[in-house]
Amino acid sequence: MRIRELALDLSPLRDKGPLRLVLATRVLALLCIGLTSVGVVVQVYEQTRSSTQVGAVSLVLGTGLLLGFMVGGVLADRRDRKGLILVGSTWAVVTFTALAVNSAADHPALWVVYVSGALFGFTEGVAETALTAVVPALVSENHVPATGALVTVTTTLGSIAGPMLGGVLIAGPGLAATFAIAAAGTAATTLLLTRLGPMPPTGNPGDAGAQGEPALSTCPEPGSTAPEPVTAVSVAQGRPETGEASAVGSVVPTLASGPSSSGATPAAPRNDRPQPADPAPSTPSEPGAATLRAESGMSEPQPGVLASLREGFAFIRGSRVVAAVLVVDLCAALFATPTALYPEFADERFGGGPELVGLLTTAPMIGAAVASLTSGWTGRTRRQWRVLCAAVAVWGLACLGFGLSPLLGFGLVFLGLGGVADIVSEIMRRTLLMRHTPDPLQGRVSSLWLAQAMTAPALGGVLAGLASSAVGPATAVAGGGVLCLVTLALVAVAYRGLWRDADEPVTRESTEKGLTGGSNGEATATP
């Protein structure tokens, strides 16, 4: 592999499309959110001198985010996603302005911080879900892996730089100025986002099966012709030949490389652009309910929020790839989250203070930065599931090594290695989820993934704290690494078919067979 192939792949940004604007505004928005998050924590602590109050305001913000993820997942599959993003961005301007005015008052009101945090968390959760759902539709199929890497890198950049800049501004101009700068930056973000065109979900969210899932191919070989972007027109044309609508719960990607249970052989990998299936021939038939509603101008009835979320869960249960990705992510987050033990670890193992805690926190970030800048190869790998499992295994080994490290230097090296593995793992997870989720379900699958990404590490921190109380921080961290490796092995065995099948190209024709159950009309079995 040549050195230049390791560099971050910027090819998706060369197209004159909306992706560049979306990523630029995302970085700016994350910077402003970082400024505000640090400002809120500092203000609450200065007013109350209570860590409990700091934890309470963080809980309020987290609860709002979780609710926003759930509601946003449903809305992102029904409404124009640009509108949802703009709502979140506009409300952030209002929230940050209110915080600036409140902090500049002689006697700042604490309830303003709590109310603003709750409402901002909810609207930000809705906007973040819509943004995550819209990204795959902005690029062509062969640019999806590189786009996943770019989204991960920009997220990491904004998440690191925002709090650092916030600390500098609070120490200088002060809290009110920090909140005001965040409000101004977010207003600029909102104005930039208005330049985007409409971004409705393609297809009927309740009819993902009828619309046909986007081609689930992997990266084309070098020199091959890239498949055409998945658009609303191409998705609508790629319907099963039967013309029948299938339930969302049976939207199961056909990933088998060998003969199916019905004897049909999947189409061979192709380097040319996948052609949409011919539309079903029109035959005289009695108009159905959907036809009568369309002719009368009535809109299709939408299921409730809970019913829509159940459809999302049904799809995840049916899709081997999506389910496996979420389970692997959950195992790593639950059993190998040493962050909460850094203060105790620094004190008892290395005999340091707060400055050492900062060093332990920075080490994974340095590894993540190095991995981000050398992530060009991730967009060209054809074995994404295998790379994901390998990255999670390295993360588990890094936690094991950190827990057993007798010297600080060794511990920092293992944490840096863990940061590399974490970034590679996130890029693979994001890419696999984007590629193996049909557009009518992107919002709900994204919301469930984001909710898990927020809650699982928090729960993992609690488990690590309980384990540390019982066996000490070093054993708790090392044991968490071992549990991560064991659960990863169990998942790899449970989804062993993915080692052979997940990376094989899947054509639109084989996808349609998976949606309609093949030639014999039976649903494709999944583990």
Coordinates of C-alpha atoms in Angstrom, one line a residue, residues 6-516:
L6 CA -3.4 6.1 3.6
A7 CA -4.3 9.8 3.5
L8 CA -7.9 10.7 4.2
D9 CA -10.0 10.1 1.1
L10 CA -11.4 13.5 0.0
S11 CA -12.9 12.3 -3.3
P12 CA -16.6 12.7 -2.1
L13 CA -15.9 16.4 -1.6
R14 CA -14.7 16.9 -5.2
D15 CA -18.3 16.6 -6.5
K16 CA -20.2 19.9 -6.7
G17 CA -22.9 18.6 -4.5
P18 CA -24.3 19.5 -1.1
L19 CA -22.0 17.2 0.9
R20 CA -19.3 19.9 1.3
L21 CA -21.8 22.4 2.7
V22 CA -23.3 19.8 5.0
L23 CA -19.9 18.8 6.5
A24 CA -18.7 22.4 6.8
T25 CA -21.8 23.4 8.7
R26 CA -21.6 20.3 10.8
V27 CA -18.1 21.2 12.0
L28 CA -19.2 24.7 12.8
A29 CA -22.3 23.5 14.6
L30 CA -20.2 21.0 16.7
L31 CA -17.8 23.8 17.6
C32 CA -20.7 26.0 18.9
I33 CA -22.2 23.1 20.8
G34 CA -18.8 22.4 22.4
L35 CA -18.6 26.0 23.5
T36 CA -22.0 25.9 25.0
S37 CA -21.6 22.5 26.7
V38 CA -18.5 23.7 28.6
G39 CA -20.1 27.0 29.4
V40 CA -23.2 25.3 30.9
V41 CA -21.1 23.1 33.1
V42 CA -19.0 26.0 34.3
Q43 CA -21.9 28.2 35.0
V44 CA -23.9 25.6 37.0
Y45 CA -20.9 24.8 39.1
E46 CA -20.0 28.4 39.8
Q47 CA -23.5 29.2 40.9
T48 CA -24.1 26.1 43.0
R49 CA -20.7 24.7 43.9
S50 CA -22.4 21.3 43.5
S51 CA -21.2 18.4 41.3
T52 CA -24.7 16.9 41.8
Q53 CA -26.2 19.9 40.0
V54 CA -23.7 19.5 37.2
G55 CA -24.7 15.9 36.8
A56 CA -28.4 16.9 36.9
V57 CA -28.1 19.4 34.1
S58 CA -26.2 16.8 32.1
L59 CA -29.0 14.3 32.7
V60 CA -31.6 16.8 31.6
L61 CA -29.7 17.4 28.4
G62 CA -29.2 13.7 27.8
T63 CA -32.8 12.9 28.4
G64 CA -33.8 15.6 25.8
L65 CA -31.4 14.2 23.3
L66 CA -32.7 10.6 23.8
L67 CA -36.3 11.7 23.2
G68 CA -35.2 13.8 20.3
F69 CA -33.5 10.8 18.7
M70 CA -36.6 8.7 19.0
V71 CA -39.0 11.3 17.6
G72 CA -36.5 12.5 15.1
G73 CA -36.1 9.0 13.7
V74 CA -39.8 8.8 12.8
L75 CA -40.0 12.4 11.5
A76 CA -36.9 11.9 9.3
D77 CA -38.6 9.1 7.5
R78 CA -41.7 11.1 6.9
R79 CA -40.8 14.8 6.4
D80 CA -38.3 16.9 4.6
R81 CA -35.1 16.3 6.4
K82 CA -33.7 19.7 5.6
G83 CA -36.6 21.3 7.5
L84 CA -35.9 19.2 10.6
I85 CA -32.2 20.2 10.5
L86 CA -33.2 23.9 10.2
V87 CA -35.6 23.6 13.1
G88 CA -32.9 22.2 15.3
S89 CA -30.4 24.9 14.1
T90 CA -32.8 27.7 14.6
W91 CA -33.8 26.6 18.1
A92 CA -30.1 26.4 19.0
V93 CA -29.7 30.1 18.1
V94 CA -32.6 30.9 20.4
T95 CA -31.2 28.7 23.2
F96 CA -27.7 30.0 23.0
T97 CA -29.0 33.6 23.0
A98 CA -31.1 33.0 26.0
L99 CA -28.1 31.5 27.8
A100 CA -26.0 34.5 26.9
V101 CA -28.6 37.0 28.2
N102 CA -29.1 35.0 31.4
S103 CA -25.4 34.7 32.2
A104 CA -24.9 38.5 31.6
A105 CA -27.6 39.3 34.2
D106 CA -26.6 40.3 37.7
H107 CA -28.3 37.2 39.2
P108 CA -28.5 34.5 36.5
A109 CA -31.5 32.1 36.9
L110 CA -30.6 28.4 37.2
W111 CA -34.0 27.3 35.8
V112 CA -33.2 29.0 32.5
V113 CA -30.2 26.8 32.1
Y114 CA -32.3 23.6 32.8
V115 CA -35.2 24.6 30.6
S116 CA -32.9 25.7 27.7
G117 CA -30.8 22.5 28.1
A118 CA -33.9 20.2 27.9
L119 CA -35.4 22.0 24.9
F120 CA -32.1 22.2 23.1
G121 CA -31.4 18.6 23.7
F122 CA -34.7 17.5 22.2
T123 CA -34.4 19.7 19.0
E124 CA -30.8 18.8 18.6
G125 CA -31.6 15.1 18.8
V126 CA -34.2 15.6 16.0
A127 CA -31.8 17.5 13.8
E128 CA -28.9 15.1 14.4
T129 CA -31.0 12.2 13.4
A130 CA -32.2 13.9 10.2
L131 CA -28.6 14.9 9.3
T132 CA -27.4 11.3 9.8
A133 CA -30.2 9.9 7.7
V134 CA -29.7 12.3 4.8
V135 CA -25.9 11.8 4.3
P136 CA -26.1 8.5 2.3
A137 CA -28.4 10.1 -0.3
L138 CA -25.9 12.9 -1.0
V139 CA -23.2 10.7 -2.5
S140 CA -22.9 7.9 -5.0
E141 CA -22.7 4.3 -3.9
N142 CA -18.9 4.0 -4.3
H143 CA -18.3 7.1 -2.2
V144 CA -20.3 5.8 0.8
P145 CA -17.3 4.4 2.7
A146 CA -15.1 7.5 2.2
T147 CA -18.1 9.6 3.2
G148 CA -18.5 7.6 6.4
A149 CA -14.8 8.3 7.2
L150 CA -15.3 12.1 6.5
V151 CA -18.3 12.3 8.8
T152 CA -16.4 10.5 11.5
V153 CA -13.4 12.7 11.1
T154 CA -15.4 15.9 11.1
T155 CA -17.4 14.8 14.2
T156 CA -14.2 14.0 16.0
L157 CA -12.6 17.3 15.0
G158 CA -15.6 19.3 16.2
S159 CA -16.1 17.3 19.4
I160 CA -12.4 17.9 20.4
A161 CA -11.9 21.5 19.3
G162 CA -15.2 22.8 20.6
P163 CA -14.7 22.1 24.4
M164 CA -11.0 23.2 24.1
L165 CA -12.0 26.5 22.5
G166 CA -14.8 26.9 25.1
G167 CA -12.3 26.7 28.0
V168 CA -10.1 29.4 26.4
L169 CA -13.1 31.7 25.8
I170 CA -14.6 31.3 29.2
A171 CA -11.2 32.1 30.8
G172 CA -10.9 35.2 28.6
P173 CA -14.0 37.1 27.5
G174 CA -16.3 35.2 29.9
L175 CA -19.4 33.1 29.9
A176 CA -21.8 35.6 28.3
A177 CA -19.4 36.2 25.4
T178 CA -18.9 32.5 24.9
F179 CA -22.6 31.9 24.6
A180 CA -23.0 34.9 22.3
I181 CA -20.2 33.6 20.0
A182 CA -21.9 30.2 19.9
A183 CA -25.3 31.9 19.0
A184 CA -23.6 33.9 16.2
G185 CA -21.8 30.8 14.8
T186 CA -25.0 28.8 14.9
A187 CA -26.9 31.6 13.1
A188 CA -24.3 31.5 10.4
T189 CA -24.8 27.7 10.2
T190 CA -28.6 28.2 9.8
L191 CA -28.1 30.6 6.9
L192 CA -25.7 28.3 5.2
L193 CA -28.2 25.4 5.5
T194 CA -30.9 27.4 3.8
R195 CA -28.9 27.0 0.6
L196 CA -29.6 23.3 0.5
G197 CA -32.4 22.0 -1.6
P198 CA -35.3 19.9 -0.3
M199 CA -34.3 16.6 1.2
P200 CA -37.4 14.4 1.5
P201 CA -37.0 10.7 2.2
T202 CA -37.2 8.6 -0.9
G203 CA -40.2 6.3 -1.0
N204 CA -43.1 5.8 1.4
P205 CA -41.8 5.2 5.0
G206 CA -44.4 2.6 5.5
D207 CA -43.6 0.9 2.3
A208 CA -39.9 0.3 2.3
G209 CA -40.4 -3.1 0.8
A210 CA -42.4 -1.9 -2.1
Q211 CA -40.0 0.8 -3.0
G212 CA -37.1 -1.7 -3.2
E213 CA -34.0 -1.4 -1.1
P214 CA -31.0 0.4 -2.6
A215 CA -28.3 -1.7 -4.2
L216 CA -26.3 -3.1 -1.3
S217 CA -23.0 -3.4 -3.2
T218 CA -19.5 -3.0 -1.7
C219 CA -16.8 -0.8 -3.0
P220 CA -16.2 -1.4 -6.7
E221 CA -12.9 -2.8 -7.8
P222 CA -10.4 -0.1 -9.0
G223 CA -11.0 0.8 -12.6
S224 CA -14.7 -0.3 -12.5
T225 CA -17.6 1.9 -13.3
A226 CA -19.2 3.4 -10.2
P227 CA -22.9 2.7 -9.7
E228 CA -25.3 5.5 -10.2
P229 CA -26.4 7.4 -7.1
V230 CA -29.5 6.1 -5.4
T231 CA -32.2 8.7 -6.0
A232 CA -35.9 8.8 -5.4
V233 CA -36.5 7.9 -9.1
S234 CA -34.1 4.9 -9.1
V235 CA -35.4 3.6 -5.8
A236 CA -39.0 3.9 -7.0
Q237 CA -38.2 2.0 -10.2
G238 CA -36.4 -0.8 -8.5
R239 CA -39.6 -2.5 -7.3
P240 CA -40.1 -6.3 -7.1
E241 CA -41.5 -7.7 -10.3
T242 CA -44.6 -8.9 -8.5
G243 CA -45.7 -5.3 -7.9
E244 CA -46.7 -6.4 -4.4
A245 CA -45.8 -4.3 -1.3
S246 CA -44.0 -6.2 1.4
A247 CA -44.0 -5.3 5.1
V248 CA -41.2 -3.4 6.6
G249 CA -40.5 -6.3 8.9
S250 CA -39.5 -8.4 5.8
V251 CA -37.0 -5.9 4.4
V252 CA -34.2 -8.4 4.7
P253 CA -31.0 -7.9 2.6
T254 CA -30.1 -11.0 0.7
L255 CA -26.5 -11.5 1.4
A256 CA -25.9 -15.2 0.7
S257 CA -23.3 -15.8 -1.9
G258 CA -24.3 -19.4 -2.5
P259 CA -27.6 -20.9 -3.7
S260 CA -30.7 -19.8 -1.8
S261 CA -33.2 -22.2 -0.2
S262 CA -35.4 -22.0 -3.3
G263 CA -32.5 -23.1 -5.6
A264 CA -32.0 -19.7 -7.2
T265 CA -28.5 -18.6 -7.6
P266 CA -27.6 -14.9 -6.7
A267 CA -26.5 -12.8 -9.6
A268 CA -22.7 -12.8 -10.1
P269 CA -20.8 -9.6 -9.1
R270 CA -20.9 -7.0 -11.8
N271 CA -18.7 -4.0 -12.5
D272 CA -21.3 -2.2 -14.6
R273 CA -23.9 0.0 -13.2
P274 CA -26.9 -1.9 -11.8
Q275 CA -29.9 -1.5 -13.9
P276 CA -33.3 -1.1 -12.3
A277 CA -35.8 -3.9 -12.7
D278 CA -38.4 -3.6 -15.4
P279 CA -41.7 -2.3 -13.9
A280 CA -44.4 -4.9 -13.4
P281 CA -46.7 -5.2 -16.5
S282 CA -49.9 -3.4 -16.1
T283 CA -52.8 -5.8 -15.8
P284 CA -56.5 -5.0 -15.3
S285 CA -57.4 -5.4 -11.7
E286 CA -59.7 -3.8 -9.2
P287 CA -58.3 -0.7 -7.6
G288 CA -56.9 -1.2 -4.1
A289 CA -57.3 1.1 -1.1
A290 CA -54.1 2.9 -1.9
T291 CA -55.2 3.6 -5.5
L292 CA -58.6 4.9 -4.4
R293 CA -56.9 7.2 -1.9
A294 CA -54.5 8.5 -4.6
E295 CA -57.4 9.1 -7.0
S296 CA -59.4 11.0 -4.4
G297 CA -56.4 13.1 -3.3
M298 CA -56.3 11.6 0.1
S299 CA -52.9 11.2 1.8
E300 CA -51.6 7.8 2.9
P301 CA -52.4 7.3 6.6
Q302 CA -49.2 7.4 8.8
P303 CA -48.6 5.0 11.7
G304 CA -48.0 6.4 15.1
V305 CA -44.6 7.0 16.6
L306 CA -44.5 3.8 18.5
A307 CA -45.7 1.8 15.5
S308 CA -43.0 3.4 13.3
L309 CA -40.3 2.6 15.9
R310 CA -41.5 -1.0 15.9
E311 CA -41.1 -1.1 12.2
G312 CA -37.5 0.1 12.7
F313 CA -36.9 -2.6 15.3
A314 CA -38.4 -5.2 12.9
F315 CA -36.1 -4.2 10.2
I316 CA -33.0 -4.4 12.5
R317 CA -34.1 -7.9 13.7
G318 CA -34.4 -9.0 10.1
S319 CA -31.2 -7.6 8.7
R320 CA -28.1 -9.6 9.7
V321 CA -25.7 -6.8 8.9
V322 CA -27.5 -4.0 10.8
A323 CA -28.3 -6.2 13.8
A324 CA -24.7 -7.5 14.0
V325 CA -23.2 -4.0 13.8
L326 CA -25.4 -2.8 16.7
V327 CA -24.7 -5.8 18.8
V328 CA -20.9 -5.5 18.4
D329 CA -21.1 -1.8 19.2
L330 CA -23.1 -2.6 22.3
C331 CA -20.7 -5.2 23.6
A332 CA -17.7 -2.8 23.2
A333 CA -19.5 0.1 24.9
L334 CA -20.9 -1.9 27.8
F335 CA -17.8 -3.9 28.8
A336 CA -14.8 -1.8 27.7
T337 CA -15.4 1.8 28.8
P338 CA -12.5 2.8 31.0
T339 CA -13.1 6.6 30.8
A340 CA -15.0 6.7 34.1
L341 CA -12.1 5.1 35.9
Y342 CA -9.4 7.5 34.8
P343 CA -9.4 9.6 38.0
E344 CA -9.2 6.5 40.3
F345 CA -6.7 4.8 37.9
A346 CA -4.4 7.9 37.9
D347 CA -4.5 8.2 41.7
E348 CA -4.1 4.5 42.7
R349 CA -2.0 3.1 39.9
F350 CA 0.2 5.9 38.7
G351 CA 0.1 8.2 41.7
G352 CA -0.9 11.3 39.8
G353 CA -3.5 14.1 40.1
P354 CA -5.8 16.0 37.7
E355 CA -3.1 16.7 35.2
L356 CA -2.6 12.9 34.8
V357 CA -6.3 12.5 34.2
G358 CA -6.1 15.0 31.4
L359 CA -3.2 13.1 29.9
L360 CA -5.1 9.8 30.0
T361 CA -8.1 11.5 28.4
T362 CA -5.9 13.0 25.7
A363 CA -4.1 9.8 24.7
P364 CA -7.1 8.2 22.9
M365 CA -7.8 11.5 21.1
I366 CA -4.3 11.5 19.7
G367 CA -4.7 8.0 18.5
A368 CA -8.1 9.0 17.0
A369 CA -6.6 12.0 15.2
V370 CA -3.8 9.8 13.7
A371 CA -6.3 7.2 12.6
S372 CA -8.5 9.9 11.1
L373 CA -5.7 11.4 9.0
T374 CA -4.6 8.0 7.7
S375 CA -8.1 6.6 7.1
G376 CA -8.0 6.6 3.3
W377 CA -7.7 2.8 3.2
T378 CA -11.0 2.4 4.9
G379 CA -12.9 3.6 1.9
R380 CA -11.3 1.0 -0.3
T381 CA -11.5 -2.1 1.9
R382 CA -13.9 -4.8 0.6
R383 CA -14.1 -6.6 4.0
Q384 CA -15.8 -4.1 6.2
W385 CA -17.4 -6.6 8.6
R386 CA -14.0 -8.3 9.2
V387 CA -12.3 -4.9 9.7
L388 CA -15.0 -3.9 12.2
C389 CA -14.5 -7.1 14.2
A390 CA -10.7 -6.7 14.1
A391 CA -11.0 -3.1 15.3
V392 CA -13.3 -4.1 18.2
A393 CA -10.8 -6.8 19.1
V394 CA -7.9 -4.3 19.1
W395 CA -10.0 -2.1 21.4
G396 CA -10.6 -4.9 23.8
L397 CA -6.9 -5.8 23.8
A398 CA -6.0 -2.1 24.3
C399 CA -8.2 -2.0 27.4
L400 CA -6.6 -5.3 28.6
G401 CA -3.1 -3.9 28.1
F402 CA -4.0 -0.6 29.8
G403 CA -5.4 -2.4 32.8
L404 CA -2.3 -4.5 33.2
S405 CA 0.2 -1.7 32.4
P406 CA 2.6 -1.2 35.3
L407 CA 4.1 2.0 33.9
L408 CA 2.3 5.2 32.7
G409 CA 4.1 5.1 29.3
F410 CA 2.8 1.7 28.5
G411 CA -0.7 2.8 29.5
L412 CA -0.6 5.8 27.3
V413 CA 0.5 3.7 24.3
F414 CA -2.4 1.3 24.8
L415 CA -4.9 4.1 25.2
G416 CA -3.6 5.7 21.9
L417 CA -3.9 2.3 20.2
G418 CA -7.5 2.1 21.6
G419 CA -8.2 5.5 20.0
V420 CA -7.0 4.2 16.6
A421 CA -9.3 1.2 16.9
D422 CA -12.2 3.3 18.0
I423 CA -12.1 5.5 15.0
V424 CA -11.7 2.6 12.6
S425 CA -14.6 0.8 14.3
E426 CA -16.8 3.9 14.0
I427 CA -16.0 4.4 10.3
M428 CA -16.9 0.7 9.6
R429 CA -20.1 0.9 11.7
R430 CA -21.3 4.1 10.0
T431 CA -20.5 2.7 6.5
L432 CA -22.2 -0.6 7.0
L433 CA -25.3 1.1 8.5
M434 CA -25.5 3.6 5.7
R435 CA -25.1 1.0 3.0
H436 CA -27.4 -1.7 4.3
T437 CA -30.4 0.5 5.4
P438 CA -33.0 1.5 2.8
D439 CA -33.6 5.2 2.6
P440 CA -37.2 5.0 3.9
L441 CA -35.8 3.6 7.2
Q442 CA -32.6 5.6 7.5
G443 CA -34.1 8.0 10.0
R444 CA -35.3 5.3 12.4
V445 CA -32.2 3.1 12.2
S446 CA -30.0 6.2 12.7
S447 CA -32.1 7.3 15.7
L448 CA -31.7 3.8 17.4
W449 CA -28.0 3.8 16.7
L450 CA -27.5 7.3 18.1
A451 CA -29.6 6.5 21.1
Q452 CA -27.5 3.4 21.8
A453 CA -24.3 5.4 21.2
M454 CA -25.3 7.8 23.9
T455 CA -26.7 5.5 26.5
A456 CA -24.5 2.4 26.2
P457 CA -21.2 4.1 27.2
A458 CA -22.9 5.8 30.1
L459 CA -24.2 2.4 31.3
G460 CA -20.8 1.0 30.7
G461 CA -19.2 3.6 32.9
V462 CA -21.6 2.6 35.7
L463 CA -20.7 -1.1 35.3
A464 CA -17.0 -0.2 35.3
G465 CA -17.5 1.8 38.5
L466 CA -19.3 -1.1 40.2
A467 CA -16.5 -3.5 39.1
S468 CA -13.9 -1.1 40.3
S469 CA -15.5 -0.9 43.8
A470 CA -15.3 -4.7 43.9
V471 CA -12.0 -5.6 42.4
G472 CA -10.1 -2.3 41.9
P473 CA -9.7 -0.1 38.8
A474 CA -6.9 -2.1 37.2
T475 CA -8.7 -5.4 37.3
A476 CA -11.9 -3.8 36.3
V477 CA -10.4 -2.3 33.1
A478 CA -8.5 -5.5 32.2
G479 CA -11.6 -7.6 32.9
G480 CA -13.7 -5.3 30.7
G481 CA -11.2 -5.9 27.9
V482 CA -11.5 -9.6 28.3
L483 CA -15.3 -9.4 28.4
C484 CA -15.2 -7.3 25.2
L485 CA -13.1 -10.0 23.4
V486 CA -15.4 -12.9 24.7
T487 CA -18.6 -11.2 23.6
L488 CA -17.1 -10.3 20.3
A489 CA -16.2 -13.9 19.7
L490 CA -19.7 -15.0 20.5
V491 CA -21.2 -12.4 18.1
A492 CA -18.8 -13.5 15.4
V493 CA -19.9 -17.1 15.8
A494 CA -23.6 -16.1 15.9
Y495 CA -23.2 -14.2 12.7
R496 CA -20.5 -16.4 11.1
G497 CA -22.3 -16.2 7.8
L498 CA -21.2 -12.5 7.5
W499 CA -17.6 -13.5 7.3
R500 CA -18.4 -15.2 4.0
D501 CA -21.4 -13.2 2.7
A502 CA -21.4 -9.6 4.0
D503 CA -18.7 -8.3 1.7
E504 CA -20.0 -10.0 -1.5
P505 CA -21.6 -7.5 -3.9
V506 CA -25.4 -7.7 -3.8
T507 CA -27.2 -6.6 -6.9
R508 CA -30.7 -4.9 -7.1
E509 CA -32.1 -8.2 -8.5
S510 CA -30.9 -10.3 -5.5
T511 CA -32.1 -7.6 -3.1
E512 CA -35.6 -7.8 -4.7
K513 CA -35.5 -11.6 -4.3
G514 CA -34.8 -11.0 -0.6
L515 CA -37.7 -8.6 -0.4
T516 CA -40.2 -10.9 -2.1

